[in-house]
Coordinates of C-alpha atoms in Angstrom, one line a residue:
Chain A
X156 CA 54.2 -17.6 31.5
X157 CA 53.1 -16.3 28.2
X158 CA 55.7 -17.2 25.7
X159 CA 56.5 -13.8 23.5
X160 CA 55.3 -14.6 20.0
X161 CA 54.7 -10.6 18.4
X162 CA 57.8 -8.3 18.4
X163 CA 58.7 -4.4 17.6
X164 CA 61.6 -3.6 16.7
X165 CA 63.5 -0.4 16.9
X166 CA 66.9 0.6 15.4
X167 CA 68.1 -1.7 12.3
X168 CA 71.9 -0.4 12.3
X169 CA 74.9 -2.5 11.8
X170 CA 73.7 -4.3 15.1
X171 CA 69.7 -4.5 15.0
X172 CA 69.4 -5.1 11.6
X173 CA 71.1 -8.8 11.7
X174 CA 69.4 -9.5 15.1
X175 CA 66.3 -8.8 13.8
X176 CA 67.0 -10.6 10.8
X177 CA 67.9 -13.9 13.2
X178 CA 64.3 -12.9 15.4
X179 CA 62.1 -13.1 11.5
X180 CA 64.3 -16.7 11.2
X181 CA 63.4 -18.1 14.6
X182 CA 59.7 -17.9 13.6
X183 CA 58.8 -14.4 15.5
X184 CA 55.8 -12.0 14.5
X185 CA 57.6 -9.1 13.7
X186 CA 57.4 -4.9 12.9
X187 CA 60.3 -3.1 12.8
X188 CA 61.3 0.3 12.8
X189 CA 64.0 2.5 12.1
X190 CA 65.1 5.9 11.9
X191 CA 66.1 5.9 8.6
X192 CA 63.5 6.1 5.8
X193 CA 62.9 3.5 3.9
X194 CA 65.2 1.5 5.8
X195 CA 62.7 -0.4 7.7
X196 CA 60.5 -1.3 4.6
X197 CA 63.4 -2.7 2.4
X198 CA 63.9 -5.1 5.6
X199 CA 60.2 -6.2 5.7
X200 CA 60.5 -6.6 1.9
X201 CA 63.4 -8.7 2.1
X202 CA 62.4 -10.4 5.8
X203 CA 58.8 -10.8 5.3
X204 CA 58.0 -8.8 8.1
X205 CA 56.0 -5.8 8.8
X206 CA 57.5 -2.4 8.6
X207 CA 56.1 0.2 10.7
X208 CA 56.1 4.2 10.4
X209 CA 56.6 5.0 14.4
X210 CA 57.7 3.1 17.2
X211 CA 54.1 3.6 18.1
X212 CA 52.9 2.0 15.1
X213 CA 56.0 -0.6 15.6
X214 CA 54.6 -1.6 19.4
X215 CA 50.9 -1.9 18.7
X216 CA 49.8 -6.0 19.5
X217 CA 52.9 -6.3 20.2
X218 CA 53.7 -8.3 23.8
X219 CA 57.3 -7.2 23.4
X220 CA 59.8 -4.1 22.2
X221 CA 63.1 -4.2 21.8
X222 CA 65.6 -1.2 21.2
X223 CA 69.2 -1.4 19.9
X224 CA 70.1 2.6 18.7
X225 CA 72.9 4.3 19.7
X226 CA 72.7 6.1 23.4
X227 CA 69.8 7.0 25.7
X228 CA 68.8 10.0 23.8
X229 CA 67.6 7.6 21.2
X230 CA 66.1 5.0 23.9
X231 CA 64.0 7.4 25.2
X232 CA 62.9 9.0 22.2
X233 CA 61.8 5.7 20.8
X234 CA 60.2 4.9 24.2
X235 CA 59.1 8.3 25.2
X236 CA 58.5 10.3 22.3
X237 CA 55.4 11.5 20.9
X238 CA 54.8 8.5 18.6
X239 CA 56.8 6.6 21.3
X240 CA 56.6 2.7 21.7
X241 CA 55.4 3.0 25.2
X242 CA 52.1 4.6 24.6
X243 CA 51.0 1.3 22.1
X244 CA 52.4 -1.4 24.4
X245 CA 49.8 -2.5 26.7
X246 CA 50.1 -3.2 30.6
X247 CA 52.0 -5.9 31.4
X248 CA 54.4 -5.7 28.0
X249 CA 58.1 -6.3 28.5
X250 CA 60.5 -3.8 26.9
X251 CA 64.5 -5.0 26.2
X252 CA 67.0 -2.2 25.5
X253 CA 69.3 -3.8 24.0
X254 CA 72.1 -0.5 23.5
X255 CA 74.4 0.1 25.8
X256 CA 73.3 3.0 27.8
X257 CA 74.8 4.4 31.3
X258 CA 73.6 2.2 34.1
X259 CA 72.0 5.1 35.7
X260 CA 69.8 6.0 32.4
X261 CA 68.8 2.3 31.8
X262 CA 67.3 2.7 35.7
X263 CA 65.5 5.5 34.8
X264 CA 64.0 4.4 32.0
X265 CA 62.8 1.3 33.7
X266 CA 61.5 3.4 36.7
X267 CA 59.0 5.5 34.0
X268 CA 58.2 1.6 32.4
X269 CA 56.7 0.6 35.6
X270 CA 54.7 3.9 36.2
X271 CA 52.9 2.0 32.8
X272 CA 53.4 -1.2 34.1
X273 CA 55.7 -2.5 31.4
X274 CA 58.3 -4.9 32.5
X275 CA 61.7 -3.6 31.5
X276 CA 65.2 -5.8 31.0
X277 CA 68.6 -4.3 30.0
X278 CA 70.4 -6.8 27.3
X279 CA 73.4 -5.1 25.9
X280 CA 75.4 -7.3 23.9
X281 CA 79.0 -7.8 22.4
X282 CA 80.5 -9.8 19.4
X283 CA 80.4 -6.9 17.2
X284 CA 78.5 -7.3 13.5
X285 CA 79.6 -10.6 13.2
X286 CA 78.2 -11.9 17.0
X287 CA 74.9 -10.3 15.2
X288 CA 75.0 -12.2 11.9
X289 CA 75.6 -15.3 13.2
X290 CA 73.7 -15.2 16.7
X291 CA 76.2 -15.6 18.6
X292 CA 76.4 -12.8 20.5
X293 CA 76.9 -12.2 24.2
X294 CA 73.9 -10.8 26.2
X295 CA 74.8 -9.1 29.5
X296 CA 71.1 -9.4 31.0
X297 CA 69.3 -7.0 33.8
X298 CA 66.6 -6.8 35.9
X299 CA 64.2 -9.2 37.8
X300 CA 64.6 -12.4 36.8
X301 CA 61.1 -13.2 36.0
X302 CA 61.7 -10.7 32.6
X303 CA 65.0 -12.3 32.1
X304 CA 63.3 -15.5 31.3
X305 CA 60.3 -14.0 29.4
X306 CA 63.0 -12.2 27.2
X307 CA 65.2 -15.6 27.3
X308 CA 63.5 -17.3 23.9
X309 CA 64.3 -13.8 21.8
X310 CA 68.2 -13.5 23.4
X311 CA 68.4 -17.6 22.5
X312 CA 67.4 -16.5 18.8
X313 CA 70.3 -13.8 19.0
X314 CA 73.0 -14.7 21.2
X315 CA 75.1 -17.4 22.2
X316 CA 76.4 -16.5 25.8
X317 CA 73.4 -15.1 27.6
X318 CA 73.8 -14.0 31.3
X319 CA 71.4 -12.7 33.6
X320 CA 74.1 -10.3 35.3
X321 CA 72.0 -9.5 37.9
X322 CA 69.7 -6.6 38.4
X323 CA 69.1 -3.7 36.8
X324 CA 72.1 -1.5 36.0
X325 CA 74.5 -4.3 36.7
X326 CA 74.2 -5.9 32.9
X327 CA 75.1 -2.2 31.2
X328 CA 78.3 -1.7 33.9
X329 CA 79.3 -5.5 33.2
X330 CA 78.9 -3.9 29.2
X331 CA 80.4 -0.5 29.6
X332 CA 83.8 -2.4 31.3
X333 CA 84.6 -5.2 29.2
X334 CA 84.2 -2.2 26.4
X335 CA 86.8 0.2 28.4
X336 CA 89.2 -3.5 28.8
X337 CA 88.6 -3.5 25.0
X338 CA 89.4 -0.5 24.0
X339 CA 92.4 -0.3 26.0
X340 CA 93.4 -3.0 24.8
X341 CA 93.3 -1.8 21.7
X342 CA 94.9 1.6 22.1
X343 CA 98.1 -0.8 23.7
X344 CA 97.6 -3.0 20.5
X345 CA 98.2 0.4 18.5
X346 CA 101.4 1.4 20.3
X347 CA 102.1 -2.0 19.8
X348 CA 101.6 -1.8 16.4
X349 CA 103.1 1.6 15.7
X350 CA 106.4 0.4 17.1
X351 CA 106.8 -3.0 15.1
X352 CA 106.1 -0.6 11.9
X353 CA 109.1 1.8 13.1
X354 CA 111.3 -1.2 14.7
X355 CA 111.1 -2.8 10.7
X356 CA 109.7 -6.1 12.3
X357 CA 107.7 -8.4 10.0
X358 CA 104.0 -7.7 10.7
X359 CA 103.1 -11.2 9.9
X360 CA 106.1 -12.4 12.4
X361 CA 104.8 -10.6 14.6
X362 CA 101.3 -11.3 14.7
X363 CA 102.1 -14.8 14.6
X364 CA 104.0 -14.8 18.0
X365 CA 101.6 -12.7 19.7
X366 CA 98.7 -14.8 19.0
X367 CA 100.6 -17.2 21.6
X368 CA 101.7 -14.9 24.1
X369 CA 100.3 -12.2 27.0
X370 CA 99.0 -10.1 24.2
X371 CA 96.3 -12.5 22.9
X372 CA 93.2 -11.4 23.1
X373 CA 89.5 -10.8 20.7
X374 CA 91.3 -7.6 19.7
X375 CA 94.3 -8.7 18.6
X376 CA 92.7 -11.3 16.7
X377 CA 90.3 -8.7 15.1
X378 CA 92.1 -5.9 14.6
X379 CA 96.0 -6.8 14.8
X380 CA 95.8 -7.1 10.8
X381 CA 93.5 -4.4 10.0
X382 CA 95.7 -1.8 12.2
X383 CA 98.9 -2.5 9.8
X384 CA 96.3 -2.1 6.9
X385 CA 94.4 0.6 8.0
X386 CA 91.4 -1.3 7.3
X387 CA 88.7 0.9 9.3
X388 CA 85.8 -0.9 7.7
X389 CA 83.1 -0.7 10.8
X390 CA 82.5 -3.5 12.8
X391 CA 82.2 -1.4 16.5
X392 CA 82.2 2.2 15.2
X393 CA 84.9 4.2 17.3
X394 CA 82.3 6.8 18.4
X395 CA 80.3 4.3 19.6
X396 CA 83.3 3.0 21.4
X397 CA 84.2 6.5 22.7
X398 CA 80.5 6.5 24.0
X399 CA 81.1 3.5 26.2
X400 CA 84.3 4.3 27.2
X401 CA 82.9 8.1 28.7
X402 CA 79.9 6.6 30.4
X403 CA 82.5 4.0 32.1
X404 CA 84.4 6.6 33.3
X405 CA 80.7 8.4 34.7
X406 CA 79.7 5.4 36.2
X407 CA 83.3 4.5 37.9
X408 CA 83.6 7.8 39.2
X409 CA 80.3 7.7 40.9
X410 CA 81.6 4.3 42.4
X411 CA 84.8 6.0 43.9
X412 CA 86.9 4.4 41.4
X413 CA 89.4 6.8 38.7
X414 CA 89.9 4.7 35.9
X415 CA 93.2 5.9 34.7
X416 CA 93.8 3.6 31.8
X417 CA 90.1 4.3 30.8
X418 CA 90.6 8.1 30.7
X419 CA 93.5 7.7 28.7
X420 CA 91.9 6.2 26.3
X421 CA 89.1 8.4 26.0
X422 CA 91.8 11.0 25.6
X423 CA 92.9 8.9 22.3
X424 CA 89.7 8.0 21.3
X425 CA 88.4 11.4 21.5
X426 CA 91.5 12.3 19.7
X427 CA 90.6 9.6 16.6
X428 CA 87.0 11.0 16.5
X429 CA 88.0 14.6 16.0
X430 CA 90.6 13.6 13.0
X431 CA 87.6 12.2 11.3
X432 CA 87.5 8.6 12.3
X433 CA 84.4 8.2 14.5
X434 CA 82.8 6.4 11.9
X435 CA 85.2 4.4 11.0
X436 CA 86.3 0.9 13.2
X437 CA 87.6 1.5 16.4
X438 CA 90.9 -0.2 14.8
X439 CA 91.2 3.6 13.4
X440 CA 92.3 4.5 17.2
X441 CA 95.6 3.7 15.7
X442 CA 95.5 7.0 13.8
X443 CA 95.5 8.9 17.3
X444 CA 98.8 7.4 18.3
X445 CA 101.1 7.7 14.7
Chain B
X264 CA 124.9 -29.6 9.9
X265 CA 125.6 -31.0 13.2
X266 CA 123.2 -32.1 15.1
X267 CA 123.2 -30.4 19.1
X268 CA 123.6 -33.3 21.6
X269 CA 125.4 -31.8 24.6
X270 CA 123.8 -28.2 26.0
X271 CA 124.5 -26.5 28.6
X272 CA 121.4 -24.8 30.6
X273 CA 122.0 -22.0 33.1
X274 CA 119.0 -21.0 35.0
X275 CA 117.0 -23.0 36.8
X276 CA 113.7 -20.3 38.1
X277 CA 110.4 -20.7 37.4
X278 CA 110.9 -21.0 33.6
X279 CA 114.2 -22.1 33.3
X280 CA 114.0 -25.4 35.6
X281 CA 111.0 -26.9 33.6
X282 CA 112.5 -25.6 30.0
X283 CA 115.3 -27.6 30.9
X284 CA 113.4 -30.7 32.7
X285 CA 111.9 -30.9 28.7
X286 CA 115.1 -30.9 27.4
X287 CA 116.4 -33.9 29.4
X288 CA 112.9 -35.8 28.6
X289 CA 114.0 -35.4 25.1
X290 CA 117.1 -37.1 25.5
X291 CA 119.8 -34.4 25.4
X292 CA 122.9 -34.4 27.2
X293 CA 122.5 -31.6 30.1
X294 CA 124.6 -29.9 32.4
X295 CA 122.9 -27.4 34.4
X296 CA 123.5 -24.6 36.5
X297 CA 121.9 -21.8 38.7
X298 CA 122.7 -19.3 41.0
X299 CA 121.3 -20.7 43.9
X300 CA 123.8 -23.3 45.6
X301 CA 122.2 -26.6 46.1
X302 CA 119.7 -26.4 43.3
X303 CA 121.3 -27.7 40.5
X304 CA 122.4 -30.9 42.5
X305 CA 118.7 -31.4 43.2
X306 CA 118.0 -31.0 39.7
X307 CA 120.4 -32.8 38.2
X308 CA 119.7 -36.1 40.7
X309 CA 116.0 -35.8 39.9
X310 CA 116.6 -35.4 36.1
X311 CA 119.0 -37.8 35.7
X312 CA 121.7 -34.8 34.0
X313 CA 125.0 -33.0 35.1
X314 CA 125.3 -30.6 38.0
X315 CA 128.1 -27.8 37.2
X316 CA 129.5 -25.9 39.8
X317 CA 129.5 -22.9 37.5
X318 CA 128.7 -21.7 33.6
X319 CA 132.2 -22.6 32.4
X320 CA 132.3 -25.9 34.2
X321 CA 128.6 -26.6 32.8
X322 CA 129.6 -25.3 29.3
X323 CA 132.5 -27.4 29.2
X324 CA 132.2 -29.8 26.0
X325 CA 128.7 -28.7 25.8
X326 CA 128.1 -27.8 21.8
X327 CA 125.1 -25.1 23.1
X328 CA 124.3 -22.9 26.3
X329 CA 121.4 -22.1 27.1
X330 CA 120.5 -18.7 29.5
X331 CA 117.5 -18.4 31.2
X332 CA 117.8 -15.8 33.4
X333 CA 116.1 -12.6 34.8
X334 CA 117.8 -9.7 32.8
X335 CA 121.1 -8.3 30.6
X336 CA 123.5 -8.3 33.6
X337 CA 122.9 -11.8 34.9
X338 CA 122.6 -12.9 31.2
X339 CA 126.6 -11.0 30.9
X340 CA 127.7 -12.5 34.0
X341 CA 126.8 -16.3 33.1
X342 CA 128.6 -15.7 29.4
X343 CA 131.5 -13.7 30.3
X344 CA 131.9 -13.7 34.0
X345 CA 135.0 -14.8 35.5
X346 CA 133.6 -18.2 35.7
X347 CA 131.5 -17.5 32.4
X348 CA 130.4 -20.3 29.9
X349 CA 132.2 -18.3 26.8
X350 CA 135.6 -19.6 27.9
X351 CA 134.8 -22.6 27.5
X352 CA 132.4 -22.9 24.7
X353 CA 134.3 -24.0 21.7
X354 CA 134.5 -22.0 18.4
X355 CA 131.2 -22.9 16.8
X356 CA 129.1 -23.1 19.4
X357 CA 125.7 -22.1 19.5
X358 CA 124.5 -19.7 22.6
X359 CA 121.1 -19.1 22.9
X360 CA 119.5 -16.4 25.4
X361 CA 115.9 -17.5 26.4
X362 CA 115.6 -14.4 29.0
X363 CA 113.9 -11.5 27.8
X364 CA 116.5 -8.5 27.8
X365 CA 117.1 -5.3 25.9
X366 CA 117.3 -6.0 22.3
X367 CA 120.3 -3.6 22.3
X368 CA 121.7 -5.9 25.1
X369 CA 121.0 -9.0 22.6
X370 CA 122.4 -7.2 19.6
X371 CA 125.6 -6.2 22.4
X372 CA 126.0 -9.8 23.5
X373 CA 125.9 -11.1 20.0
X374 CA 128.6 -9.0 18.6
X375 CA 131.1 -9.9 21.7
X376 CA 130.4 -13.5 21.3
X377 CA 131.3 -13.3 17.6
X378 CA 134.3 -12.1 18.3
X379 CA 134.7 -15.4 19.3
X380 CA 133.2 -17.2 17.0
X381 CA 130.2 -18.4 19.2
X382 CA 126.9 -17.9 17.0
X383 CA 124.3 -16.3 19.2
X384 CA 121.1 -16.2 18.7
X385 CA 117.9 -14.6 20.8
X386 CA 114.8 -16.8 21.8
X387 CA 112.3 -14.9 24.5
X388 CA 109.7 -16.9 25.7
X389 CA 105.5 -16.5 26.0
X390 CA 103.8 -18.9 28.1
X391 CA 104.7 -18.5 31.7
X392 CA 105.0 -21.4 34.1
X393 CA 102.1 -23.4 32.5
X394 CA 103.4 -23.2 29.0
X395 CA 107.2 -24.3 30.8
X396 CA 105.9 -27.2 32.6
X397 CA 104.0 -28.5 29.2
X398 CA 106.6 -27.3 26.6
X399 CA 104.0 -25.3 24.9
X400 CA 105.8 -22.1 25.0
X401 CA 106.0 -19.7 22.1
X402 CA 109.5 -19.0 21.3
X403 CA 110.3 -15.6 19.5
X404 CA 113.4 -16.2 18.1
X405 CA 115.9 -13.4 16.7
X406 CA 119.3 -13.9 14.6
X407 CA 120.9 -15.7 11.7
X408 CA 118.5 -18.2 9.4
X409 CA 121.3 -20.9 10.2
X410 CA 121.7 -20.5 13.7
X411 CA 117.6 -20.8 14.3
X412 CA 117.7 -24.1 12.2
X413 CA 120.4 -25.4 14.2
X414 CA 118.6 -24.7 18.0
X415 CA 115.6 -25.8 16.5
X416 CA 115.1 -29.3 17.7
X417 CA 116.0 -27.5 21.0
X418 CA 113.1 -25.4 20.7
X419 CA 110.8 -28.2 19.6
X420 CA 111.5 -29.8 22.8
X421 CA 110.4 -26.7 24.8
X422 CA 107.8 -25.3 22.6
X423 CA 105.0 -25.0 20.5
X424 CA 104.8 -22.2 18.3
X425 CA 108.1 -21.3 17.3
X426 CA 108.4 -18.1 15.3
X427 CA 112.0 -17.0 13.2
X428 CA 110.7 -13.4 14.0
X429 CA 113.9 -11.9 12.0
X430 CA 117.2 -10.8 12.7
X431 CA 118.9 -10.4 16.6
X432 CA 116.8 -7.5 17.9
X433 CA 113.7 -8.6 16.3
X434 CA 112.8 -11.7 18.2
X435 CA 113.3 -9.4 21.8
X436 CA 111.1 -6.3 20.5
X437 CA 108.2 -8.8 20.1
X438 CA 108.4 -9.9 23.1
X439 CA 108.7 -7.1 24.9
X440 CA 105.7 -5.4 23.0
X441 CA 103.7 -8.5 23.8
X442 CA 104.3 -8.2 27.2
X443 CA 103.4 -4.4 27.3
X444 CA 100.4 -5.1 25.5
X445 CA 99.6 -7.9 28.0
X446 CA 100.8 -5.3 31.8
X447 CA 98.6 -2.9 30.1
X448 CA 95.3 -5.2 29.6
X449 CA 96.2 -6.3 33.2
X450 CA 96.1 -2.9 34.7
X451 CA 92.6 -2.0 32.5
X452 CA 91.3 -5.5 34.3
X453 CA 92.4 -4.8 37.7
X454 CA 90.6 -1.3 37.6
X455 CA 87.4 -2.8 36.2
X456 CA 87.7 -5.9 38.5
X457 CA 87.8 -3.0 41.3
X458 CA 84.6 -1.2 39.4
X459 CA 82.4 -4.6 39.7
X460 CA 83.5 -4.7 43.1
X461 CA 82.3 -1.1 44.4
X462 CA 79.2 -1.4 42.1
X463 CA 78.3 -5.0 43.7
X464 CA 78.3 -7.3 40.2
X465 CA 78.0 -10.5 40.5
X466 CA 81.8 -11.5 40.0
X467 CA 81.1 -15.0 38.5
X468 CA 78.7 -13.2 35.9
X469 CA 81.0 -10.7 35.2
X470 CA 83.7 -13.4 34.1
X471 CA 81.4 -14.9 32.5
X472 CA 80.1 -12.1 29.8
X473 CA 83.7 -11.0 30.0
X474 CA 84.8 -14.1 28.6
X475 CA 82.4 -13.4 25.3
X476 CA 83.1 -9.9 25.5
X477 CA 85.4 -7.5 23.7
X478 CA 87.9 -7.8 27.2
X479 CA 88.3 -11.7 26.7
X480 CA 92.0 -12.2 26.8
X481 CA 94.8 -14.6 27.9
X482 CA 94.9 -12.5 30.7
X483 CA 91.7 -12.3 31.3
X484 CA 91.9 -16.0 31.5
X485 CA 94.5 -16.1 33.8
X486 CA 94.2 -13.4 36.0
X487 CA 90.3 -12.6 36.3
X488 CA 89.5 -14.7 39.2
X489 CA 92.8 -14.3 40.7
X490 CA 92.3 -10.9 41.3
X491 CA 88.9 -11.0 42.6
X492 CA 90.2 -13.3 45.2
X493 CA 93.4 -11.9 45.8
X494 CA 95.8 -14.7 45.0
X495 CA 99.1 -14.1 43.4
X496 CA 101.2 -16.8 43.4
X497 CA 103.7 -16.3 40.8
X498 CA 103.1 -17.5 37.5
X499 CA 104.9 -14.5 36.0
X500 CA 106.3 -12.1 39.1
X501 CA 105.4 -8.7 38.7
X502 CA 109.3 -7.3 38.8
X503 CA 109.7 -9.2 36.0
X504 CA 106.5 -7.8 33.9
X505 CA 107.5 -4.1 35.1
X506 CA 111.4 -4.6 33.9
X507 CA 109.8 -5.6 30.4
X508 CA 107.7 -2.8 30.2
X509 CA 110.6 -0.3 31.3
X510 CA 112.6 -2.4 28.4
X511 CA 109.8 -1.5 26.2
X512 CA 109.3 1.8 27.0
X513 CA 113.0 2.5 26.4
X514 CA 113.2 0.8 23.4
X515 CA 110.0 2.4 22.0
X516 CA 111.1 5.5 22.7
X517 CA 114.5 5.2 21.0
X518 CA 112.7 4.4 18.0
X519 CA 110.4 7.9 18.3
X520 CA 107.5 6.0 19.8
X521 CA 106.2 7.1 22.8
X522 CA 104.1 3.9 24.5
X523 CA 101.7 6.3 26.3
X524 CA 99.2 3.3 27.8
X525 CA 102.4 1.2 28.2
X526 CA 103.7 4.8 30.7
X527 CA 100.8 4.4 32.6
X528 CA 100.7 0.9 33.1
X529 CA 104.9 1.2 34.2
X530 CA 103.7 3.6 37.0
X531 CA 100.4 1.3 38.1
X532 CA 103.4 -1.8 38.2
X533 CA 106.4 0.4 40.1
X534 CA 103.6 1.4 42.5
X535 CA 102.8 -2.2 43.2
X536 CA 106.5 -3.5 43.6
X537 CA 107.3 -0.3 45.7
X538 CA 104.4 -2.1 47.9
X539 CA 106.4 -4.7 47.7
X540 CA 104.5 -7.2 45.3
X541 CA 107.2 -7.6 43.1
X542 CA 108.0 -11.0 44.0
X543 CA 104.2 -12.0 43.5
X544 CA 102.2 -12.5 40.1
X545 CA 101.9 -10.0 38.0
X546 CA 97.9 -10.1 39.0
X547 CA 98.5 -8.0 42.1
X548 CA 99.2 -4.8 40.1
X549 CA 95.5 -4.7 41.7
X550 CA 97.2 -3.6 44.5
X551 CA 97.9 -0.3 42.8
X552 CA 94.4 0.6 42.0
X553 CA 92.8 -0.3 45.1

């Protein structure tokens, strides 16, 4: 199997851009491009890499693309569009989407791949900016395993926990619901939070005993503090969260299954975003329940 | 100050038996009783400690009582029942109430026992049967500076983090907001746990990523696999979780909070206990999304 040495890649936001950053370290060929202008060339400058001024441009030599933006919209734009990476990456390239994206898009997107014979893997990820900084992240892989271990040298430069989930569609849903347990979570945190504040309980007391109890989880250790702070300083933007949470609820539905605590947090969510918040953290759903 | 030698412990479930099995390991004087006839004798002969026919008789000479039991009521009925350990506790004394109960309740049975001179103080427990068995609990205690201090060395023998959350009241509203936060992130588990299930993931991987995810939890911990294979053997029972939660929610609510997620997850538990699971672990409020 021919190991993946040259790389585009597309979408250097509070995600990509570390994960690129750790792709440059481990040694690969890089071009990268980004929405933003100028963006991509300050990250060459400082990465000594090659910026591009397309996805197109991004993909050409390259054996592999990789996406991170925000939904499908932007997948397929930078797959699809007119100065798409698609029509530069020759037969037989791979192409990771690495956003989270509804199962049922991710399939389509890999169904229009093979129509160009370009392998295609799904690799959403969690751990937040941090997971990205330090490569540590989680990478909830699928598709056919052969891709899974082509792509497996660029996830071992980015993540930590790296899973082949199982085909395709099945790594986005494992992403979508541990986002919708997340958020939840967080929403209950809020309450939580909201009625310590009101109750005159010490914060730090608090926080303290529920580190040890049912309540501890990655989001009360991430965003227990900032939420008596209201420190919304992004690490998972709340719209993005919002995002996830709605094509959970899509996908569930479509399998039968009403996710009631899902919806209501949408409902708070969606509630946070329209006060403002959406690009704050998703700590800022606390804003929805005062 | 004097040092606690003698204690009485009344209570013997699931919690109660081990948190007083680590109390006779650390050398204190116990007489113990329980509700169920029969059990306490067993106890006692394997622990090597005093079988009292009832609270008084196991109170009697005993410089702190201990009550581990499922709620207000039975807590009221072992202190100032007919046969209740507050007639023969001597001025002085220490009670301490390891159940988790209203904090109104706590701040009621505080007051009455002051009247006679008994200190009280609150000390709700995280940890379930596990922490129990390996005195590894976190204790969330609630009352006077002096009286924590003096059940201290108590506490050491049955925990592990042990928090002076504030004054009585304080020590109860944690707790009870930990445990909402924690029947909440159960009920957002279940339904994805159902999700994987109807979209055919991999349950194995889904733990897995889970576990790096934004859902990693003690819950998730504790109750992933459990509910993918249906096994709820009581590590916490589900009636119990749903009585915190209604504790919650009322107490919430008298403080102009309302707990929204923590509503939803109350009818998602009462569903499951209606279907009679109440006497199972808290893991089957599965049962309620299914």
């Amino acid at each position: 199997m021919e190991r993946i040495e040259r790389v585009a890649f597309c979408g250097l936001g509070i995600m990509g851009g570390p994960m690129a950053a750790n792709l440059a370290r481990a040694g690969l060929e890089l071009s990268v491009w980004t929405r933003t202008a100028g963006k991509a060339e300050r990250f060459a400058a400082e990465h000594g890499v090659r910026a591009a001024a397309t996805p197109a441009d991004a993909a050409e030599g390259a054996q592999a693309a990789i996406t991170m933006v925000p939904d499908s919209p932007e997948v397929e734009s930078t797959l699809f569009g007119p100065e798409g990476a698609a029509a530069t990456l020759g037969s037989g390239a791979l192409a990771v989407d690495m956003s989270t994206i509804a199962p049922t898009a991710a399939r389509a997107i890999g169904d229009r791949l093979a129509e160009r014979r370009i392998d295609f893997l799904e690799g959403p990820v969690s751990g937040s900016r941090p997971g990205a900084e330090n490569g540590t992240l989680t990478i909830m892989a699928g598709g056919e395993r052969a891709a899974f271990e082509r792509a497996l040298p660029l996830f071992e430069a980015m993540g930590e926990r790296i899973v082949h989930v199982g085909p395709r569609g099945h790594g986005q849903l494992a992403k979508l619901l541990t986002n919708t347990i997340g958020a939840v979570t967080a929403a209950a945190l809020a309450e939580a939070v909201l009625t310590v504040e009101r109750g005159g309980v010490d914060p730090d007391a608090f926080l303290e005993v529920a580190a040890g109890s049912a309540a501890a989880s990655t989001v009360l250790t991430l965003k227990g503090r900032r939420m008596f702070e209201d420190d919304f300083e992004p690490l998972f933007k709340l719209e993005h969260m919002l995002k996830d949470v709605r094509h959970c609820l899509d996908e569930a539905r479509a399998l039968g299954v009403d996710l009631r605590l899902g919806g209501l947090a949408e409902t708070l969510y969606a509630r946070a975003a329209e006060e403002g918040h959406g690009e704050e953290d998703f700590a800022a759903v606390i804003t929805a329940v005062r």
